[in-house]
Coordinates of C-alpha atoms and ligand atoms in Angstrom, one line a residue:
X1 CA -1.0 11.0 8.1
X2 CA -4.3 13.1 7.8
X3 CA -2.4 13.6 4.5
X4 CA -1.6 9.6 3.4
X5 CA -5.3 9.4 4.2
X6 CA -6.1 11.9 1.5
X7 CA -4.2 10.0 -1.2
X8 CA -5.4 6.5 -0.2
X9 CA -9.4 7.9 -1.1
X10 CA -7.7 9.4 -4.3
X11 CA -6.3 6.4 -4.6
X12 CA -10.0 4.6 -4.5
X13 CA -11.5 6.6 -6.1
X14 CA -8.6 6.5 -9.0
X15 CA -9.4 3.3 -9.1
X16 CA -13.4 3.3 -10.1
X17 CA -13.0 6.3 -12.2
X18 CA -10.5 3.7 -15.2
X19 CA -11.9 0.2 -15.0
X20 CA -9.4 -1.3 -12.2
X21 CA -11.9 -1.9 -9.4
X22 CA -15.9 -1.4 -9.0
X23 CA -18.2 -2.2 -5.8
X24 CA -20.0 -5.5 -6.5
X25 CA -23.4 -5.2 -7.4
X26 CA -23.0 -1.4 -8.2
X27 CA -26.0 0.1 -9.6
X28 CA -27.6 -1.6 -6.1
X29 CA -24.8 0.3 -4.2
X30 CA -22.9 -2.1 -3.4
X31 CA -22.0 -5.0 -0.9
X32 CA -20.2 -4.5 1.8
X33 CA -16.9 -5.4 2.1
X34 CA -17.5 -7.3 -1.5
X35 CA -15.8 -6.2 -4.8
X36 CA -15.3 -6.7 -8.8
X37 CA -12.4 -5.4 -10.7
X38 CA -13.6 -3.6 -13.9
X39 CA -11.4 -4.3 -17.8
X40 CA -7.6 -2.9 -16.2
X41 CA -8.1 -4.5 -12.9
X42 CA -8.5 -8.0 -14.3
X43 CA -5.6 -7.5 -16.6
X44 CA -3.3 -6.3 -13.4
X45 CA -4.3 -9.2 -10.9
X46 CA -3.9 -11.6 -13.6
X47 CA -0.5 -10.4 -14.2
X48 CA 0.1 -10.4 -10.2
X49 CA -1.0 -13.7 -10.1
X50 CA 0.7 -15.2 -13.2
X51 CA 3.9 -13.6 -11.7
X52 CA 3.4 -15.7 -8.4
X53 CA 2.4 -18.6 -9.8
X54 CA 5.3 -19.0 -12.2
X55 CA 7.9 -17.5 -9.6
X56 CA 6.8 -20.8 -7.1
X57 CA 5.9 -23.6 -10.7
X58 CA 8.1 -22.2 -13.4
X59 CA 11.1 -21.1 -11.1
X60 CA 11.2 -24.7 -8.1
X61 CA 11.4 -28.1 -9.9
X62 CA 10.1 -29.6 -6.6
X63 CA 7.0 -27.5 -6.1
X64 CA 3.3 -28.2 -8.8
X65 CA 0.4 -26.3 -8.9
X66 CA -3.1 -27.4 -7.7
X67 CA -6.8 -25.9 -8.5
X68 CA -9.0 -27.3 -5.9
X69 CA -13.1 -27.1 -5.1
X70 CA -14.6 -24.2 -3.2
X71 CA -16.9 -26.6 -1.5
X72 CA -15.3 -29.0 0.6
X73 CA -16.1 -32.1 2.6
X74 CA -17.5 -30.5 6.0
X75 CA -15.1 -32.3 8.2
X76 CA -12.7 -31.3 6.6
X77 CA -13.6 -27.9 8.5
X78 CA -14.0 -29.6 11.7
X79 CA -10.1 -31.4 11.4
X80 CA -8.2 -28.2 10.9
X81 CA -9.7 -26.8 13.9
X82 CA -12.4 -23.4 11.5
X83 CA -14.8 -24.9 13.2
X84 CA -14.1 -24.4 16.9
X85 CA -12.2 -21.8 16.6
X86 CA -12.1 -19.4 13.8
X87 CA -13.8 -16.7 15.6
X88 CA -12.9 -13.2 15.8
X89 CA -13.4 -11.4 19.4
X90 CA -16.0 -8.8 18.1
X91 CA -17.3 -5.6 20.5
X92 CA -20.2 -3.3 19.8
X93 CA -20.2 0.1 20.8
X94 CA -23.8 0.7 21.8
X95 CA -23.9 4.6 21.2
X96 CA -23.1 4.1 17.6
X97 CA -24.3 1.2 17.1
X98 CA -20.7 0.4 14.7
X99 CA -18.8 -3.4 15.6
X100 CA -14.8 -3.6 16.4
X101 CA -12.6 -6.5 16.3
X102 CA -11.6 -6.3 20.5
X103 CA -8.6 -7.7 19.6
X104 CA -7.7 -4.6 17.1
X105 CA -9.4 -1.7 19.5
X106 CA -6.2 -3.0 21.7
X107 CA -3.4 -3.4 18.7
X108 CA -4.1 0.1 17.6
X109 CA -3.4 1.3 21.0
X110 CA -0.2 0.3 21.4
X111 CA -0.1 1.1 18.0
X112 CA -1.2 4.8 19.8
X113 CA 1.3 4.4 22.3
X114 CA 4.1 3.5 19.8
X115 CA 3.3 6.4 17.8
X116 CA 3.1 8.6 21.0
X117 CA 7.1 7.5 21.6
X118 CA 8.1 7.9 17.9
X119 CA 7.2 11.4 18.5
X120 CA 8.9 12.4 21.2
X121 CA 12.0 10.7 19.8
X122 CA 11.4 13.6 16.1
X123 CA 10.5 16.0 18.8
X124 CA 14.1 15.5 21.0
X125 CA 15.4 15.0 17.5
X126 CA 14.7 18.7 16.3
X127 CA 15.9 20.3 19.5
X128 CA 19.2 18.7 19.9
X129 CA 19.8 19.1 15.9
X130 CA 23.5 17.0 15.7
X131 CA 24.2 16.5 18.8
X132 CA 21.9 13.9 19.4
X133 CA 22.2 10.5 20.8
X134 CA 18.7 8.7 20.1
X135 CA 20.5 5.5 22.1
X136 CA 21.2 7.6 25.0
X137 CA 17.2 9.5 25.0
X138 CA 15.3 6.8 24.7
X139 CA 17.0 5.0 27.4
X140 CA 16.8 8.2 29.4
X141 CA 14.2 10.9 28.7
X142 CA 11.0 10.6 31.4
X143 CA 8.4 11.2 29.3
X144 CA 9.8 8.3 27.0
X145 CA 10.0 5.5 29.2
X146 CA 7.3 6.6 31.0
X147 CA 5.0 5.7 27.2
X148 CA 7.3 2.5 26.9
X149 CA 6.3 1.0 30.7
X150 CA 2.3 2.0 29.6
X151 CA 3.0 -0.4 26.1
X152 CA 4.9 -2.8 27.2
X153 CA 2.2 -3.3 30.4
X154 CA -0.8 -3.2 28.0
X155 CA 1.0 -6.1 25.6
X156 CA 2.1 -8.1 28.3
X157 CA -2.3 -8.4 29.8
X158 CA -3.0 -8.4 26.1
X159 CA -1.1 -11.5 25.8
X160 CA -2.0 -12.8 28.7
X161 CA -5.9 -12.2 27.9
X162 CA -5.0 -13.5 24.3
X163 CA -2.9 -16.6 25.0
X164 CA -5.3 -17.7 27.8
X165 CA -5.8 -21.6 29.2
X166 CA -8.9 -22.3 27.3
X167 CA -9.2 -19.7 24.6
X168 CA -9.7 -16.0 24.9
X169 CA -10.2 -14.9 28.0
X170 CA -13.1 -12.0 27.2
X171 CA -14.2 -10.5 30.4
X172 CA -10.4 -9.3 30.2
X173 CA -10.5 -7.9 27.0
X174 CA -13.8 -5.9 28.1
X175 CA -11.5 -5.2 30.8
X176 CA -8.9 -4.2 28.8
X177 CA -10.3 -2.1 27.3
X178 CA -12.4 -0.1 29.9
X179 CA -9.6 0.3 31.8
X180 CA -7.0 1.7 28.8
X181 CA -10.3 3.8 28.3
X182 CA -10.3 3.2 24.2
X183 CA -13.3 5.3 23.3
X184 CA -15.6 4.4 20.0
X185 CA -13.6 6.7 17.2
X186 CA -16.9 7.1 15.8
X187 CA -19.5 7.9 19.0
X188 CA -17.1 8.7 20.9
X189 CA -18.2 7.1 23.6
X190 CA -17.2 4.0 26.1
X191 CA -20.5 2.9 26.6
X192 CA -19.2 -0.8 25.5
X193 CA -21.6 -4.8 25.2
X194 CA -19.4 -7.7 26.0
X195 CA -17.5 -9.3 23.9
X196 CA -18.0 -12.0 22.2
X197 CA -16.7 -14.8 19.7
X198 CA -18.0 -14.6 15.9
X199 CA -17.2 -17.6 13.4
X200 CA -15.8 -16.1 10.4
X201 CA -16.6 -19.3 8.2
X202 CA -19.9 -18.5 5.7
X203 CA -22.3 -21.3 6.0
X204 CA -24.5 -22.8 3.3
X205 CA -26.6 -25.9 2.2
X206 CA -25.6 -28.5 -0.5
X207 CA -28.4 -30.9 -1.5
X208 CA -31.8 -30.3 -2.5
X209 CA -34.2 -31.8 -0.3
X210 CA -34.3 -31.3 3.4
X211 CA -33.4 -34.1 4.8
X212 CA -30.4 -35.0 1.8
X213 CA -29.0 -31.4 2.9
X214 CA -25.6 -31.0 4.8
X215 CA -24.3 -28.0 5.8
X216 CA -21.2 -26.9 4.1
X217 CA -18.6 -24.0 4.4
X218 CA -17.4 -21.3 2.0
X219 CA -13.8 -22.5 2.3
X220 CA -11.6 -19.6 4.5
X221 CA -8.8 -20.5 3.1
X222 CA -7.4 -22.3 0.1
X223 CA -4.6 -24.3 2.1
X224 CA -6.7 -26.8 3.6
X225 CA -7.5 -28.3 -0.7
X226 CA -3.7 -28.8 -0.6
X227 CA -3.9 -30.6 2.5
X228 CA -6.4 -32.9 1.2
X229 CA -5.1 -33.3 -1.9
X230 CA -1.0 -33.9 -0.7
X231 CA -1.5 -38.5 -1.0
X232 CA -3.2 -37.5 -3.9
X233 CA -0.6 -35.1 -5.8
X234 CA 2.8 -37.0 -4.3
X235 CA 2.0 -40.8 -5.5
X236 CA 0.4 -39.5 -9.0
X237 CA 3.6 -36.7 -9.0
X238 CA 5.7 -39.1 -7.3
X239 CA 7.5 -36.6 -5.4
X240 CA 10.1 -36.6 -3.4
X241 CA 10.7 -34.8 -0.2
X242 CA 10.9 -31.7 0.0
X243 CA 8.5 -30.5 -2.3
X244 CA 5.7 -28.4 -2.8
X245 CA 2.0 -27.2 -4.2
X246 CA 0.8 -24.5 -5.4
X247 CA -2.9 -22.9 -5.5
X248 CA -4.6 -19.5 -6.4
X249 CA -7.9 -19.3 -5.5
X250 CA -11.1 -17.4 -3.7
X251 CA -12.0 -17.6 0.1
X252 CA -13.9 -15.9 2.4
X253 CA -14.5 -14.6 5.1
X254 CA -17.1 -13.4 7.5
X255 CA -15.7 -9.7 8.7
X256 CA -16.7 -7.8 11.1
X257 CA -15.4 -4.8 10.4
X258 CA -14.4 -5.1 7.0
X259 CA -12.5 -1.5 5.7
X260 CA -9.7 0.0 3.9
X261 CA -11.1 -0.6 0.1
X262 CA -9.8 -4.4 -1.4
X263 CA -7.2 -5.1 2.1
X264 CA -10.4 -6.7 3.9
X265 CA -12.7 -8.4 2.1
X266 CA -15.8 -11.3 2.5
X267 CA -14.6 -12.3 -0.8
X268 CA -10.8 -12.1 -1.5
X269 CA -8.4 -14.6 -3.2
X270 CA -5.0 -16.2 -2.2
X271 CA -2.3 -17.6 -3.5
X272 CA -0.8 -20.1 -0.6
X273 CA 2.1 -23.2 -1.5
X274 CA 2.3 -25.8 1.3
X275 CA 6.1 -26.9 1.2
X276 CA 6.6 -30.1 2.7
X277 CA 9.8 -31.7 4.5
X278 CA 11.5 -33.4 6.5
X279 CA 10.4 -33.1 10.8
X280 CA 13.6 -31.1 12.2
X281 CA 14.5 -29.1 9.0
X282 CA 11.4 -26.7 8.9
X283 CA 13.3 -24.2 10.9
X284 CA 16.0 -23.8 7.9
X285 CA 13.0 -23.6 5.3
X286 CA 11.4 -21.6 7.4
X287 CA 14.7 -19.4 6.6
X288 CA 14.8 -20.0 3.3
X289 CA 11.2 -19.5 2.5
X290 CA 11.2 -16.0 4.5
X291 CA 14.2 -14.6 2.1
X292 CA 12.2 -16.6 -1.3
X293 CA 9.5 -14.7 -0.3
X294 CA 10.4 -11.0 0.1
X295 CA 12.9 -11.3 -2.9
X296 CA 10.0 -12.0 -4.4
X297 CA 8.1 -8.9 -3.6
X298 CA 11.3 -6.7 -3.6
X299 CA 12.1 -7.6 -7.5
X300 CA 8.4 -5.3 -7.9
X301 CA 11.3 -2.0 -7.5
X302 CA 9.2 -0.8 -4.0
X303 CA 12.4 -0.3 -2.3
X304 CA 13.1 -2.0 0.3
X305 CA 12.3 0.1 3.7
X306 CA 8.6 -0.3 2.3
X307 CA 8.6 -3.9 3.8
X308 CA 9.5 -5.3 7.0
X309 CA 9.1 -8.6 8.6
X310 CA 6.5 -8.5 12.0
X311 CA 6.9 -11.6 13.9
X312 CA 4.3 -13.4 15.6
X313 CA 4.4 -13.3 18.9
X314 CA 0.9 -15.3 19.6
X315 CA 1.5 -18.3 17.9
X316 CA -1.3 -20.3 16.9
X317 CA -0.7 -24.3 18.5
X318 CA 0.4 -26.0 15.7
X319 CA 2.8 -23.6 14.7
X320 CA 6.4 -22.8 16.1
X321 CA 7.8 -20.3 13.9
X322 CA 5.5 -17.4 12.1
X323 CA 6.1 -14.1 10.3
X324 CA 4.2 -11.7 7.6
X325 CA 5.9 -9.5 5.4
X326 CA 4.3 -6.0 5.9
X327 CA 3.7 -3.5 3.6
X328 CA 3.9 0.3 3.7
X329 CA 0.8 1.0 2.7
X330 CA -1.2 4.9 3.2
X331 CA -2.3 3.4 6.2
X332 CA 1.0 2.5 8.0
X333 CA 2.6 -0.9 8.1
X334 CA -0.4 -3.3 6.8
X335 CA 0.2 -7.1 6.1
X336 CA 0.3 -8.7 2.9
X337 CA 1.3 -12.2 3.2
X338 CA 2.3 -14.9 6.6
X339 CA 5.0 -17.9 6.1
X340 CA 3.8 -20.2 9.1
X341 CA 5.7 -22.9 9.7
X342 CA 2.8 -25.3 10.8
X343 CA 5.0 -28.5 11.6
X344 CA 2.7 -31.3 10.7
X345 CA -0.6 -30.4 13.0
X346 CA -2.3 -30.2 9.0
X347 CA -1.5 -33.6 7.6
X348 CA -2.1 -34.9 11.0
X349 CA -6.1 -33.8 11.7
X350 CA -7.1 -35.1 8.3
X351 CA -5.3 -38.5 9.0
X352 CA -7.4 -38.7 12.2
X353 CA -10.1 -37.6 11.4
X354 CA -10.7 -39.3 7.4
X355 CA -9.3 -42.8 8.7
X356 CA -6.1 -42.1 6.2
X357 CA -2.9 -43.3 6.7
X358 CA -0.7 -39.8 5.6
X359 CA 2.5 -40.7 5.5
X360 CA 5.6 -40.1 3.2
X361 CA 7.8 -43.0 3.1
X362 CA 11.8 -41.8 2.9
X363 CA 13.4 -44.0 0.7
X364 CA 16.8 -42.5 1.6
X365 CA 16.3 -43.4 5.6
X366 CA 13.3 -46.2 4.8
X367 CA 11.2 -44.5 7.6
X368 CA 8.0 -43.3 7.1
X369 CA 6.6 -40.0 8.9
X370 CA 4.3 -37.0 8.5
X371 CA 5.5 -34.5 6.6
X372 CA 6.2 -31.0 8.5
X373 CA 5.1 -27.8 6.4
X374 CA 6.2 -24.5 5.8
X375 CA 3.2 -22.2 4.3
X376 CA 2.9 -19.2 2.4
X377 CA 0.3 -17.1 2.2
X378 CA -0.3 -13.9 0.1
X379 CA -3.3 -12.5 -0.3
X380 CA -4.1 -11.5 -4.0
X381 CA -6.2 -8.2 -3.3
X382 CA -3.8 -7.0 -0.8
X383 CA -0.6 -6.7 -2.8
X384 CA -3.0 -6.0 -5.7
X385 CA -3.6 -2.8 -3.5
X386 CA 0.1 -2.7 -2.2
X387 CA 1.1 -2.6 -6.3
X388 CA -2.1 0.5 -6.5
X389 CA -0.6 2.1 -3.7
X390 CA 2.9 2.1 -4.5
X391 CA 2.4 3.3 -8.1
X392 CA -0.3 6.2 -8.0
X393 CA 1.2 9.3 -8.3
X394 CA 0.0 13.2 -9.0
X395 CA 2.5 14.5 -10.9
X396 CA 4.1 17.9 -10.8
X397 CA 5.1 19.0 -14.1
X398 CA 7.7 21.9 -14.9
X399 CA 5.3 23.6 -17.2
X400 CA 3.4 24.1 -13.9
X401 CA 0.3 21.3 -14.9
X402 CA -0.3 17.8 -13.3
X403 CA -0.7 14.1 -14.3
X404 CA -1.9 11.7 -12.7
X405 CA 0.5 8.3 -13.5
X406 CA 0.6 4.7 -11.9
X407 CA 3.9 3.8 -12.0
X408 CA 3.0 0.5 -12.4
X409 CA 6.2 -1.8 -12.6
X410 CA 5.8 -2.7 -16.6
X411 CA 5.3 -6.8 -16.4
X412 CA 2.9 -6.4 -14.1
X413 CA 0.9 -3.0 -15.8
X414 CA -2.4 -4.2 -18.1
X415 CA -2.1 -2.8 -20.7
X416 CA 1.8 -2.1 -22.2
X417 CA 1.9 -0.2 -25.5
X418 CA -0.8 2.2 -26.6
X419 CA -0.9 3.0 -30.4
X420 CA -2.1 6.5 -31.9
X421 CA -2.6 8.2 -35.1
X422 CA -2.1 11.8 -34.6
X423 CA -4.8 12.0 -36.9
X424 CA -7.8 10.6 -37.9
X425 CA -7.1 10.7 -41.7
X426 CA -5.1 10.3 -44.5
X427 CA -4.1 6.8 -44.1
X428 CA -2.3 7.5 -40.1
X429 CA -6.0 4.9 -38.6
X430 CA -5.0 1.7 -41.7
X431 CA -0.8 2.2 -40.3
X432 CA -1.5 2.4 -36.6
X433 CA -3.5 -1.2 -37.2
X434 CA -1.6 -2.6 -38.9
X435 CA 0.9 -2.5 -36.0
X436 CA -1.5 -3.3 -33.7
X437 CA -2.4 -6.6 -35.5
X438 CA 1.5 -7.0 -35.6
X439 CA 1.8 -6.7 -32.0
X440 CA -0.9 -8.2 -30.4
X441 CA -0.1 -11.9 -29.9
X442 CA 2.9 -10.5 -28.0
X443 CA 1.4 -8.9 -25.3
X444 CA -1.4 -6.7 -24.9
X445 CA -1.9 -3.5 -27.2
X446 CA -4.3 -0.6 -27.4
X447 CA -5.9 1.9 -29.8
X448 CA -6.8 5.3 -29.0
X449 CA -7.8 7.6 -31.9
X450 CA -10.1 10.2 -30.1
X451 CA -9.3 13.9 -28.6
X452 CA -5.4 15.1 -29.1
X453 CA -2.5 13.6 -27.9
X454 CA -1.8 15.4 -24.5
X455 CA -5.2 13.8 -23.6
X456 CA -4.1 10.7 -24.9
X457 CA -1.2 10.5 -23.5
X458 CA -2.6 11.2 -19.9
X459 CA -4.9 8.5 -20.7
X460 CA -2.4 5.9 -20.8
X461 CA -0.6 7.6 -17.5
X462 CA -3.4 6.8 -15.2
X463 CA -3.7 3.6 -16.2
X464 CA 0.6 3.0 -16.1
X465 CA 1.0 3.0 -20.1
X466 CA 4.5 2.2 -19.6
X467 CA 4.4 2.8 -24.2
X468 CA 2.6 4.7 -26.2
X469 CA 3.0 4.8 -29.8
X470 CA 2.3 7.8 -32.5
X471 CA 1.6 7.2 -36.0
X472 CA 2.7 10.4 -38.0
X473 CA 3.0 11.4 -41.8
X474 CA 6.6 11.2 -41.3
X475 CA 5.1 7.1 -40.5
X476 CA 3.9 6.8 -43.6
X477 CA 7.5 7.9 -45.9
X478 CA 10.7 6.1 -43.6
X479 CA 8.3 3.3 -40.9
X480 CA 9.5 4.9 -37.7
X481 CA 7.3 6.2 -35.2
X482 CA 7.0 8.2 -31.9
X483 CA 7.8 6.3 -29.1
X484 CA 6.6 8.1 -25.5
X485 CA 8.1 6.3 -21.8
X486 CA 5.3 6.8 -19.5
X487 CA 7.7 7.6 -16.7
X488 CA 10.4 9.9 -18.1
X489 CA 7.7 11.1 -20.7
X490 CA 10.2 11.2 -23.4
X491 CA 9.9 10.4 -26.7
X492 CA 12.3 9.4 -29.5
X493 CA 11.7 7.9 -33.3
X494 CA 12.1 4.6 -33.6
X495 CA 11.7 1.9 -36.4
X496 CA 8.5 -0.2 -36.1
X497 CA 10.1 -3.5 -36.6
X498 CA 12.2 -2.5 -33.7
X499 CA 9.2 -2.7 -31.4
X500 CA 8.7 -5.5 -30.7
X501 CA 12.3 -5.8 -29.2
X502 CA 12.7 -2.2 -27.5
X503 CA 9.4 -3.0 -25.2
X504 CA 8.4 -7.0 -25.1
X505 CA 11.7 -8.0 -23.0
X506 CA 11.0 -5.0 -20.1
X507 CA 7.0 -5.3 -20.1
X508 CA 7.2 -9.9 -19.9
X509 CA 6.7 -11.1 -17.1
X510 CA 10.3 -13.3 -17.6
X511 CA 11.9 -9.8 -16.7
X512 CA 10.9 -10.1 -12.6
X513 CA 10.8 -13.4 -12.9
X514 CA 14.7 -13.7 -13.8
X515 CA 15.6 -11.1 -11.2
X516 CA 15.0 -13.5 -8.6
X517 CA 17.1 -16.2 -9.9
Ligands
ATP1 P1 -5.8 -10.4 9.2 O1 -4.5 -10.7 10.4 O2 -5.6 -8.9 8.1 O3 -7.0 -10.4 9.1 P2 -5.2 -13.1 8.6 O4 -3.3 -13.4 9.4 O5 -6.5 -13.3 8.9 O6 -5.0 -11.5 8.0 P3 -3.8 -15.4 7.4 O7 -5.3 -16.3 7.8 O8 -2.7 -15.7 7.2 O9 -4.3 -13.8 7.3 O10 -4.1 -14.9 5.4 C1 -3.1 -14.9 4.2 C2 -3.2 -14.0 3.5 O11 -4.6 -13.5 3.2 C3 -3.1 -12.8 4.4 O12 -1.7 -12.3 4.5 C4 -3.7 -11.4 3.0 O13 -2.4 -10.9 2.6 C5 -4.8 -12.7 2.6 N1 -6.2 -11.7 3.4 C6 -6.9 -12.6 4.6 N2 -7.7 -12.2 4.8 C7 -8.4 -11.2 4.1 C8 -9.2 -10.9 3.5 N3 -10.4 -10.3 4.1 N4 -9.5 -9.5 2.7 C9 -8.0 -9.8 1.6 N5 -6.9 -10.7 1.8 C10 -6.9 -11.2 3.0

């Protein structure tokens, strides 16, 4: 794990060094858990968004997009339950003055028991070698059984405090932290404050004069912009159930503990799709969307073993099924996307609070009802982080050198083709520029003439550019160039007129979309 943390640190500095992600307001030493995307980061991020948007809106005849405002009528958040219940339980350590999410401290403790069990199993596997019967060992080893019992007891207690009548039992939560002897990772002490609830929404004022102002919130999720537009879109688009509305946009959460780089930010971006369906069909659609979304992730080619579903034990009171898609980050399997069956909760609440009738008239059955909803919700930034983490490699080369390379899926890479003149004279730069002038309409090209070719290759490897072309003397004679592949580093001689057809297909989002059909 320590080694993995080391790798993660390197990825974070790589992101800064190569213009992917900078701390916000860097010259003022940054702002907690807020980040800016640089010249390469914005391209990668846009490609991720495009991949998602097109997979939703182009590939589904019954999904349309919207772009709702970040500011919404304050009643929206009363209706959605965020004003009253979008809270995290926080606890402070008096010695280190560090603040933690109490539920996360307990979840980490459960994970520690899980780790302990797995370590015992691995130890036994090594000891017994080919005679090892894992199932039997798990069922009979006293050490494993004792840890499982402790883990399950803690899990049960945690469920009880989280699902207590009238909301989370904060006193019970603190008692668990004390009983489990959980210490602050910084101070190493158990000198904890009580657990308190903390609302995650940012507030601001709208309007200039004191009496004309109203408190409004920066949206903590984009979903509500879709729900309040359900009638507008359904009517103007003459949409028939089932249909979906997709949206990409910023969301804001005043996270208590913002750690792990762009994994948990206070300003982030979501890609959400709400799929409106007939009540009673939700579990079928939930299963369908789980499958569709997992296929979207896996089409990137990062390996099925790096994804898993994590079904929720604790369902929000309005949900009747929920799962996360988790990705294997350097700091463990972590949520990148949530898929939720939200019943008709949101639409019914907005109907109640707005006094408007929000229903669907079903022409097939001649009845009116409030549609049910399946939501798919993914964070752009977490997706970005998973792509970065999986692509980053410090590669040992056969000649003893190392190179840092980002094996980005070509369709997501910020720059698709770099064109280098071998030298800065003899008309080579002009020839290289000519190639770019022709290809720049089709994909993102970059011209580089500084430093030796080897160094230029390394710079392109570091930003994940899948192809480099070198223009040399021979190019002037026969219009051929060397085309170098980022991953294999192989070079071949190709005709300039063939470049577009060789590269375009592979670097286009369409190539990914085709894998989904
Ligand atoms: P977590 O449990 O990690 O706080 P969540 O379950 O609250 O996440 P959702 O409300 O389901 O998250 O939001 C959907 C998606 O939005 C998440 O899967 C994640 O990708 C993204 N997301 C949520 N909070 C953040 C954040 N603070 N920073 C970056 N991305 C986020």
